[in-house]
Amino acid sequence: MDKKPMYEGKAKQVYATDNPDQLLVYYKDDATAFNGEKRGTIGNKGILNNKISTFFFNLLTEKGIPNHFVKMVSDREMLVKTLKILSVEVVVRNIAAGSLAKRIGWEEGRKLPATVVELYYKNDDLGDPLINYYHIRALGLATNEQVLLMEQYALKVNEILSDFLKDKKIELIDFKLEFGLHNGELLLGDEISPDTCRFWDTETGQKLDKDRFRRDLGNVEEAYQEVLKRLTGQKQ
Ligand code: UDP
């Protein structure tokens, strides 16, 4: 890639294309955790996450969830629709883990009797704090209607992915989604991968996601490979 990226994040670079309606996303092997405090690389992560995200976006498109995905163009690149990203992250949780387990004092792995949806302010300087509708309105991050729609889509995504993954012997613990506007239309954006979801093996409880990197559990690349293999039957 010789052009300069328009934007570079922790795990991806974004390039302009000849078409102002479309961007090229390049998936890197870089991994960060704890708001950038822990840094490293995960071998082939860019390739694996590009393929896993492509798989999930295709599934969600099939099920009628409006999203930014256009097509995969190479091992590490996908073409997406240009979005004005809303600075609200939507997290959906089925099982207590990570920051929720800490916040409510539940042990990790305890099933939540009701699905939990949370909203976070996408702001690295502040470490993505938990917010609610009032904060969103006060900060002008999105309209109430947009937040409602994001929550609706997120719950639908949870149903689709949970059902699909169950057959692959993967439990969907929680995940984070980002949304943006394309010509005024709200679309699901970003990526859906082991970087942004918690996946546990249904039978063994083995973690198949970025917690292996965050917590130094080893076999990180192998876990991402295993997710791709269970989804598509292919290796990388
Ligand atoms: N997550 C993410 N990006 C973030 C924060 C969280 O993709 O900046 C995902 C994370 O992988 C998990 C879910 O959102 O699947 C819930 O994360 P949690 O709030 O438990 O935070 P963590 O324990 O990851 O810091």
mmCIF file of C-alpha atoms and ligand atoms in Angstrom:
data_model
loop_
_atom_site.group_PDB
_atom_site.id
_atom_site.type_symbol
_atom_site.label_atom_id
_atom_site.label_comp_id
_atom_site.label_asym_id
_atom_site.label_seq_id
_atom_site.Cartn_x
_atom_site.Cartn_y
_atom_site.Cartn_z
ATOM 1 C CA MET A 1 0.000 0.000 0.000
ATOM 2 C CA ASP A 2 1.796 3.153 -1.134
ATOM 3 C CA LYS A 3 -0.847 5.836 -0.566
ATOM 4 C CA LYS A 4 -1.088 7.510 2.828
ATOM 5 C CA PRO A 5 -4.085 6.441 4.904
ATOM 6 C CA MET A 6 -6.801 9.007 5.454
ATOM 7 C CA TYR A 7 -7.110 7.666 8.956
ATOM 8 C CA GLU A 8 -5.129 5.182 11.019
ATOM 9 C CA GLY A 9 -6.569 3.465 14.067
ATOM 10 C CA LYS A 10 -5.211 0.833 16.430
ATOM 11 C CA ALA A 11 -6.103 -2.171 14.267
ATOM 12 C CA LYS A 12 -6.987 -0.697 10.866
ATOM 13 C CA GLN A 13 -6.047 1.887 8.274
ATOM 14 C CA VAL A 14 -8.645 3.627 6.159
ATOM 15 C CA TYR A 15 -7.899 4.810 2.619
ATOM 16 C CA ALA A 16 -9.885 7.037 0.288
ATOM 17 C CA THR A 17 -10.852 5.525 -3.083
ATOM 18 C CA ASP A 18 -11.748 7.112 -6.431
ATOM 19 C CA ASN A 19 -15.359 6.854 -5.345
ATOM 20 C CA PRO A 20 -16.194 9.301 -2.511
ATOM 21 C CA ASP A 21 -18.987 6.948 -1.416
ATOM 22 C CA GLN A 22 -16.524 4.134 -0.654
ATOM 23 C CA LEU A 23 -13.449 3.623 1.527
ATOM 24 C CA LEU A 24 -10.829 0.891 1.634
ATOM 25 C CA VAL A 25 -10.159 -0.631 5.054
ATOM 26 C CA TYR A 26 -6.794 -2.357 5.620
ATOM 27 C CA TYR A 27 -6.617 -4.749 8.597
ATOM 28 C CA LYS A 28 -3.318 -4.711 10.518
ATOM 29 C CA ASP A 29 -1.778 -7.307 12.840
ATOM 30 C CA ASP A 30 -1.348 -4.692 15.607
ATOM 31 C CA ALA A 31 -3.241 -5.338 18.805
ATOM 32 C CA THR A 32 -3.834 -3.008 21.733
ATOM 33 C CA ALA A 33 -5.711 -3.419 24.990
ATOM 34 C CA PHE A 34 -6.568 -1.378 28.059
ATOM 35 C CA ASN A 35 -7.020 1.786 26.002
ATOM 36 C CA GLY A 36 -3.659 1.423 24.247
ATOM 37 C CA GLU A 37 -1.579 0.673 27.375
ATOM 38 C CA LYS A 38 -0.800 -2.863 26.216
ATOM 39 C CA ARG A 39 0.544 -3.190 22.684
ATOM 40 C CA GLY A 40 1.622 -6.104 20.558
ATOM 41 C CA THR A 41 0.956 -7.949 17.351
ATOM 42 C CA ILE A 42 -1.016 -11.080 16.679
ATOM 43 C CA GLY A 43 0.327 -13.065 13.711
ATOM 44 C CA ASN A 44 -2.002 -12.884 10.702
ATOM 45 C CA LYS A 45 -4.688 -11.087 12.744
ATOM 46 C CA GLY A 46 -5.330 -8.648 9.887
ATOM 47 C CA ILE A 47 -6.076 -11.468 7.482
ATOM 48 C CA LEU A 48 -8.142 -13.411 9.991
ATOM 49 C CA ASN A 49 -10.232 -10.415 11.115
ATOM 50 C CA ASN A 50 -10.819 -9.270 7.544
ATOM 51 C CA LYS A 51 -12.126 -12.732 6.649
ATOM 52 C CA ILE A 52 -14.149 -13.168 9.853
ATOM 53 C CA SER A 53 -15.701 -9.689 9.519
ATOM 54 C CA THR A 54 -16.484 -10.339 5.868
ATOM 55 C CA PHE A 55 -18.237 -13.541 6.866
ATOM 56 C CA PHE A 56 -20.343 -11.830 9.562
ATOM 57 C CA PHE A 57 -21.238 -8.802 7.400
ATOM 58 C CA ASN A 58 -22.402 -11.150 4.633
ATOM 59 C CA LEU A 59 -24.540 -13.046 7.148
ATOM 60 C CA LEU A 60 -26.022 -9.817 8.537
ATOM 61 C CA THR A 61 -26.697 -8.435 5.040
ATOM 62 C CA GLU A 62 -28.562 -11.666 4.248
ATOM 63 C CA LYS A 63 -30.635 -11.153 7.422
ATOM 64 C CA GLY A 64 -31.475 -7.532 6.575
ATOM 65 C CA ILE A 65 -29.173 -5.548 8.885
ATOM 66 C CA PRO A 66 -28.071 -2.396 6.998
ATOM 67 C CA ASN A 67 -24.270 -2.202 7.124
ATOM 68 C CA HIS A 68 -21.264 -0.602 5.432
ATOM 69 C CA PHE A 69 -19.754 -3.747 3.888
ATOM 70 C CA VAL A 70 -19.353 -3.766 0.100
ATOM 71 C CA LYS A 71 -16.845 -6.564 -0.611
ATOM 72 C CA MET A 72 -13.574 -8.126 0.395
ATOM 73 C CA VAL A 73 -10.881 -7.065 -2.078
ATOM 74 C CA SER A 74 -7.781 -8.829 -0.775
ATOM 75 C CA ASP A 75 -6.620 -10.862 2.228
ATOM 76 C CA ARG A 76 -6.314 -7.736 4.359
ATOM 77 C CA GLU A 77 -8.651 -5.285 2.629
ATOM 78 C CA MET A 78 -12.362 -4.696 2.401
ATOM 79 C CA LEU A 79 -14.309 -2.035 0.541
ATOM 80 C CA VAL A 80 -16.944 -0.288 2.667
ATOM 81 C CA LYS A 81 -19.432 2.536 2.289
ATOM 82 C CA THR A 82 -18.195 5.900 3.562
ATOM 83 C CA LEU A 83 -19.620 6.553 7.008
ATOM 84 C CA LYS A 84 -19.735 9.497 9.339
ATOM 85 C CA ILE A 85 -19.127 7.408 12.461
ATOM 86 C CA LEU A 86 -21.263 8.272 15.487
ATOM 87 C CA SER A 87 -19.164 8.519 18.678
ATOM 88 C CA VAL A 88 -21.341 5.988 20.477
ATOM 89 C CA GLU A 89 -20.282 2.362 20.952
ATOM 90 C CA VAL A 90 -23.053 -0.147 21.558
ATOM 91 C CA VAL A 91 -22.197 -3.209 23.660
ATOM 92 C CA VAL A 92 -24.552 -6.196 23.955
ATOM 93 C CA ARG A 93 -24.027 -8.812 26.663
ATOM 94 C CA ASN A 94 -25.464 -12.278 27.234
ATOM 95 C CA ILE A 95 -23.033 -13.475 29.911
ATOM 96 C CA ALA A 96 -21.266 -11.339 32.520
ATOM 97 C CA ALA A 97 -17.605 -10.752 31.603
ATOM 98 C CA GLY A 98 -14.954 -8.042 31.456
ATOM 99 C CA SER A 99 -15.948 -4.594 32.641
ATOM 100 C CA LEU A 100 -19.550 -5.575 33.435
ATOM 101 C CA ALA A 101 -18.500 -8.437 35.715
ATOM 102 C CA LYS A 102 -16.374 -5.889 37.605
ATOM 103 C CA ARG A 103 -19.011 -3.150 37.667
ATOM 104 C CA ILE A 104 -21.843 -5.288 39.067
ATOM 105 C CA GLY A 105 -19.689 -7.659 41.119
ATOM 106 C CA TRP A 106 -20.636 -10.858 39.280
ATOM 107 C CA GLU A 107 -18.220 -13.653 38.521
ATOM 108 C CA GLU A 108 -17.259 -13.942 34.891
ATOM 109 C CA GLY A 109 -19.321 -16.553 33.078
ATOM 110 C CA ARG A 110 -22.573 -16.036 34.984
ATOM 111 C CA LYS A 111 -25.506 -15.899 32.575
ATOM 112 C CA LEU A 112 -27.428 -12.621 32.565
ATOM 113 C CA PRO A 113 -31.168 -13.337 33.056
ATOM 114 C CA ALA A 114 -31.892 -10.544 30.585
ATOM 115 C CA THR A 115 -29.754 -9.289 27.689
ATOM 116 C CA VAL A 116 -27.865 -6.116 28.632
ATOM 117 C CA VAL A 117 -27.286 -3.253 26.184
ATOM 118 C CA GLU A 118 -24.783 -0.544 27.097
ATOM 119 C CA LEU A 119 -23.701 2.711 25.456
ATOM 120 C CA TYR A 120 -20.154 4.053 25.601
ATOM 121 C CA TYR A 121 -18.676 7.387 24.519
ATOM 122 C CA LYS A 122 -16.135 6.586 21.772
ATOM 123 C CA ASN A 123 -13.327 8.781 23.040
ATOM 124 C CA ASP A 124 -9.785 7.430 23.511
ATOM 125 C CA ASP A 125 -8.653 10.373 25.672
ATOM 126 C CA LEU A 126 -11.386 9.519 28.166
ATOM 127 C CA GLY A 127 -11.008 5.727 27.885
ATOM 128 C CA ASP A 128 -14.491 5.208 26.347
ATOM 129 C CA PRO A 129 -16.682 5.909 29.423
ATOM 130 C CA LEU A 130 -20.144 4.390 29.932
ATOM 131 C CA ILE A 131 -22.864 6.925 29.060
ATOM 132 C CA ASN A 132 -26.661 7.085 28.754
ATOM 133 C CA TYR A 133 -29.263 8.863 26.591
ATOM 134 C CA TYR A 134 -28.902 12.057 28.605
ATOM 135 C CA HIS A 135 -25.155 12.274 28.029
ATOM 136 C CA ILE A 136 -25.655 11.514 24.343
ATOM 137 C CA ARG A 137 -28.197 14.315 24.053
ATOM 138 C CA ALA A 138 -26.075 16.770 26.069
ATOM 139 C CA LEU A 139 -22.970 15.995 23.985
ATOM 140 C CA GLY A 140 -24.953 15.981 20.719
ATOM 141 C CA LEU A 141 -23.531 12.571 19.748
ATOM 142 C CA ALA A 142 -26.740 11.213 18.176
ATOM 143 C CA THR A 143 -30.495 11.770 18.195
ATOM 144 C CA ASN A 144 -32.773 9.707 20.454
ATOM 145 C CA GLU A 145 -34.181 8.035 17.326
ATOM 146 C CA GLN A 146 -30.702 7.065 16.163
ATOM 147 C CA VAL A 147 -29.835 5.592 19.578
ATOM 148 C CA LEU A 148 -33.097 3.624 19.637
ATOM 149 C CA LEU A 149 -32.391 2.264 16.154
ATOM 150 C CA MET A 150 -28.787 1.368 17.076
ATOM 151 C CA GLU A 151 -30.079 -0.555 20.092
ATOM 152 C CA GLN A 152 -32.702 -2.324 17.964
ATOM 153 C CA TYR A 153 -30.140 -3.326 15.346
ATOM 154 C CA ALA A 154 -27.694 -4.417 18.067
ATOM 155 C CA LEU A 155 -30.290 -6.721 19.662
ATOM 156 C CA LYS A 156 -31.150 -8.186 16.251
ATOM 157 C CA VAL A 157 -27.442 -8.727 15.525
ATOM 158 C CA ASN A 158 -27.193 -10.489 18.896
ATOM 159 C CA GLU A 159 -29.999 -12.908 17.942
ATOM 160 C CA ILE A 160 -28.572 -13.609 14.499
ATOM 161 C CA LEU A 161 -24.989 -14.134 15.657
ATOM 162 C CA SER A 162 -25.882 -16.065 18.838
ATOM 163 C CA ASP A 163 -28.081 -18.487 16.892
ATOM 164 C CA PHE A 164 -25.545 -18.927 14.134
ATOM 165 C CA LEU A 165 -22.595 -19.422 16.486
ATOM 166 C CA LYS A 166 -24.417 -21.928 18.688
ATOM 167 C CA ASP A 167 -24.346 -24.378 15.760
ATOM 168 C CA LYS A 168 -20.597 -23.835 15.521
ATOM 169 C CA LYS A 169 -20.212 -24.648 19.230
ATOM 170 C CA ILE A 170 -19.369 -21.029 20.063
ATOM 171 C CA GLU A 171 -21.119 -19.058 22.800
ATOM 172 C CA LEU A 172 -21.456 -15.315 22.069
ATOM 173 C CA ILE A 173 -20.658 -13.717 25.440
ATOM 174 C CA ASP A 174 -20.694 -10.041 24.425
ATOM 175 C CA PHE A 175 -19.705 -7.729 21.587
ATOM 176 C CA LYS A 176 -19.268 -4.099 20.596
ATOM 177 C CA LEU A 177 -20.781 -2.416 17.538
ATOM 178 C CA GLU A 178 -20.237 0.964 15.918
ATOM 179 C CA PHE A 179 -22.635 2.750 13.609
ATOM 180 C CA GLY A 180 -22.419 5.649 11.186
ATOM 181 C CA LEU A 181 -24.409 7.678 8.708
ATOM 182 C CA HIS A 182 -24.194 7.213 4.943
ATOM 183 C CA ASN A 183 -26.268 9.812 3.068
ATOM 184 C CA GLY A 184 -28.327 10.179 6.247
ATOM 185 C CA GLU A 185 -28.960 6.428 6.598
ATOM 186 C CA LEU A 186 -27.843 4.646 9.780
ATOM 187 C CA LEU A 187 -25.548 1.725 8.924
ATOM 188 C CA LEU A 188 -23.619 -0.763 11.041
ATOM 189 C CA GLY A 189 -19.895 -0.117 10.551
ATOM 190 C CA ASP A 190 -16.451 -1.032 11.912
ATOM 191 C CA GLU A 191 -15.672 -4.773 12.227
ATOM 192 C CA ILE A 192 -17.100 -7.893 13.838
ATOM 193 C CA SER A 193 -14.251 -10.130 14.926
ATOM 194 C CA PRO A 194 -12.535 -11.741 17.928
ATOM 195 C CA ASP A 195 -11.133 -8.234 18.600
ATOM 196 C CA THR A 196 -14.637 -6.893 19.242
ATOM 197 C CA CYS A 197 -16.551 -9.945 20.491
ATOM 198 C CA ARG A 198 -16.077 -12.491 23.251
ATOM 199 C CA PHE A 199 -16.374 -16.036 21.921
ATOM 200 C CA TRP A 200 -16.192 -19.043 24.249
ATOM 201 C CA ASP A 201 -16.141 -22.667 23.171
ATOM 202 C CA THR A 202 -19.557 -24.009 24.195
ATOM 203 C CA GLU A 203 -18.193 -27.283 25.518
ATOM 204 C CA THR A 204 -14.844 -26.414 27.082
ATOM 205 C CA GLY A 205 -15.375 -22.717 27.874
ATOM 206 C CA GLN A 206 -12.081 -22.000 26.122
ATOM 207 C CA LYS A 207 -11.695 -18.350 25.149
ATOM 208 C CA LEU A 208 -11.470 -17.783 21.377
ATOM 209 C CA ASP A 209 -11.026 -14.012 21.344
ATOM 210 C CA LYS A 210 -8.846 -11.028 22.271
ATOM 211 C CA ASP A 211 -8.989 -11.872 25.982
ATOM 212 C CA ARG A 212 -6.198 -14.359 25.158
ATOM 213 C CA PHE A 213 -4.049 -11.314 24.255
ATOM 214 C CA ARG A 214 -5.363 -9.023 27.027
ATOM 215 C CA ARG A 215 -4.725 -11.647 29.701
ATOM 216 C CA ASP A 216 -1.594 -13.295 28.241
ATOM 217 C CA LEU A 217 -3.277 -16.683 27.868
ATOM 218 C CA GLY A 218 -1.185 -17.733 24.851
ATOM 219 C CA ASN A 219 -2.276 -19.306 21.537
ATOM 220 C CA VAL A 220 -3.868 -16.037 20.421
ATOM 221 C CA GLU A 221 -3.437 -16.536 16.671
ATOM 222 C CA GLU A 222 -4.603 -20.147 17.009
ATOM 223 C CA ALA A 223 -7.825 -18.965 18.669
ATOM 224 C CA TYR A 224 -8.592 -16.512 15.828
ATOM 225 C CA GLN A 225 -7.765 -19.285 13.308
ATOM 226 C CA GLU A 226 -10.178 -21.598 15.110
ATOM 227 C CA VAL A 227 -12.998 -19.040 14.839
ATOM 228 C CA LEU A 228 -12.458 -18.655 11.076
ATOM 229 C CA LYS A 229 -12.278 -22.421 10.679
ATOM 230 C CA ARG A 230 -15.554 -22.966 12.516
ATOM 231 C CA LEU A 231 -17.283 -20.244 10.491
ATOM 232 C CA THR A 232 -16.074 -21.136 7.015
ATOM 233 C CA GLY A 233 -14.345 -24.482 7.263
ATOM 234 C CA GLN A 234 -11.236 -22.846 5.796
ATOM 235 C CA LYS A 235 -7.866 -22.030 7.337
ATOM 236 C CA GLN A 236 -6.909 -18.377 6.879
HETATM 237 N N1 UDP B 1 -14.971 -3.968 23.209
HETATM 238 C C1 UDP B 1 -14.377 -3.491 22.064
HETATM 239 N N2 UDP B 1 -13.743 -2.286 22.092
HETATM 240 C C2 UDP B 1 -13.653 -1.526 23.208
HETATM 241 C C3 UDP B 1 -14.252 -2.019 24.393
HETATM 242 C C4 UDP B 1 -14.903 -3.238 24.357
HETATM 243 O O1 UDP B 1 -14.443 -4.132 21.014
HETATM 244 O O2 UDP B 1 -13.068 -0.420 23.168
HETATM 245 C C5 UDP B 1 -15.687 -5.262 23.207
HETATM 246 C C6 UDP B 1 -14.935 -6.348 23.968
HETATM 247 O O3 UDP B 1 -14.115 -7.105 23.104
HETATM 248 C C7 UDP B 1 -16.060 -7.180 24.524
HETATM 249 C C8 UDP B 1 -17.211 -6.189 24.715
HETATM 250 O O4 UDP B 1 -16.916 -5.089 23.868
HETATM 251 O O5 UDP B 1 -16.465 -8.164 23.591
HETATM 252 C C9 UDP B 1 -17.381 -5.739 26.138
HETATM 253 O O6 UDP B 1 -16.151 -5.266 26.624
HETATM 254 P P1 UDP B 1 -15.955 -4.818 28.148
HETATM 255 O O7 UDP B 1 -16.794 -3.610 28.411
HETATM 256 O O8 UDP B 1 -16.158 -5.976 29.031
HETATM 257 O O9 UDP B 1 -14.492 -4.247 28.212
HETATM 258 P P2 UDP B 1 -13.094 -4.984 28.356
HETATM 259 O O10 UDP B 1 -13.203 -5.973 29.463
HETATM 260 O O11 UDP B 1 -12.848 -5.565 27.013
HETATM 261 O O12 UDP B 1 -12.165 -3.828 28.668
#
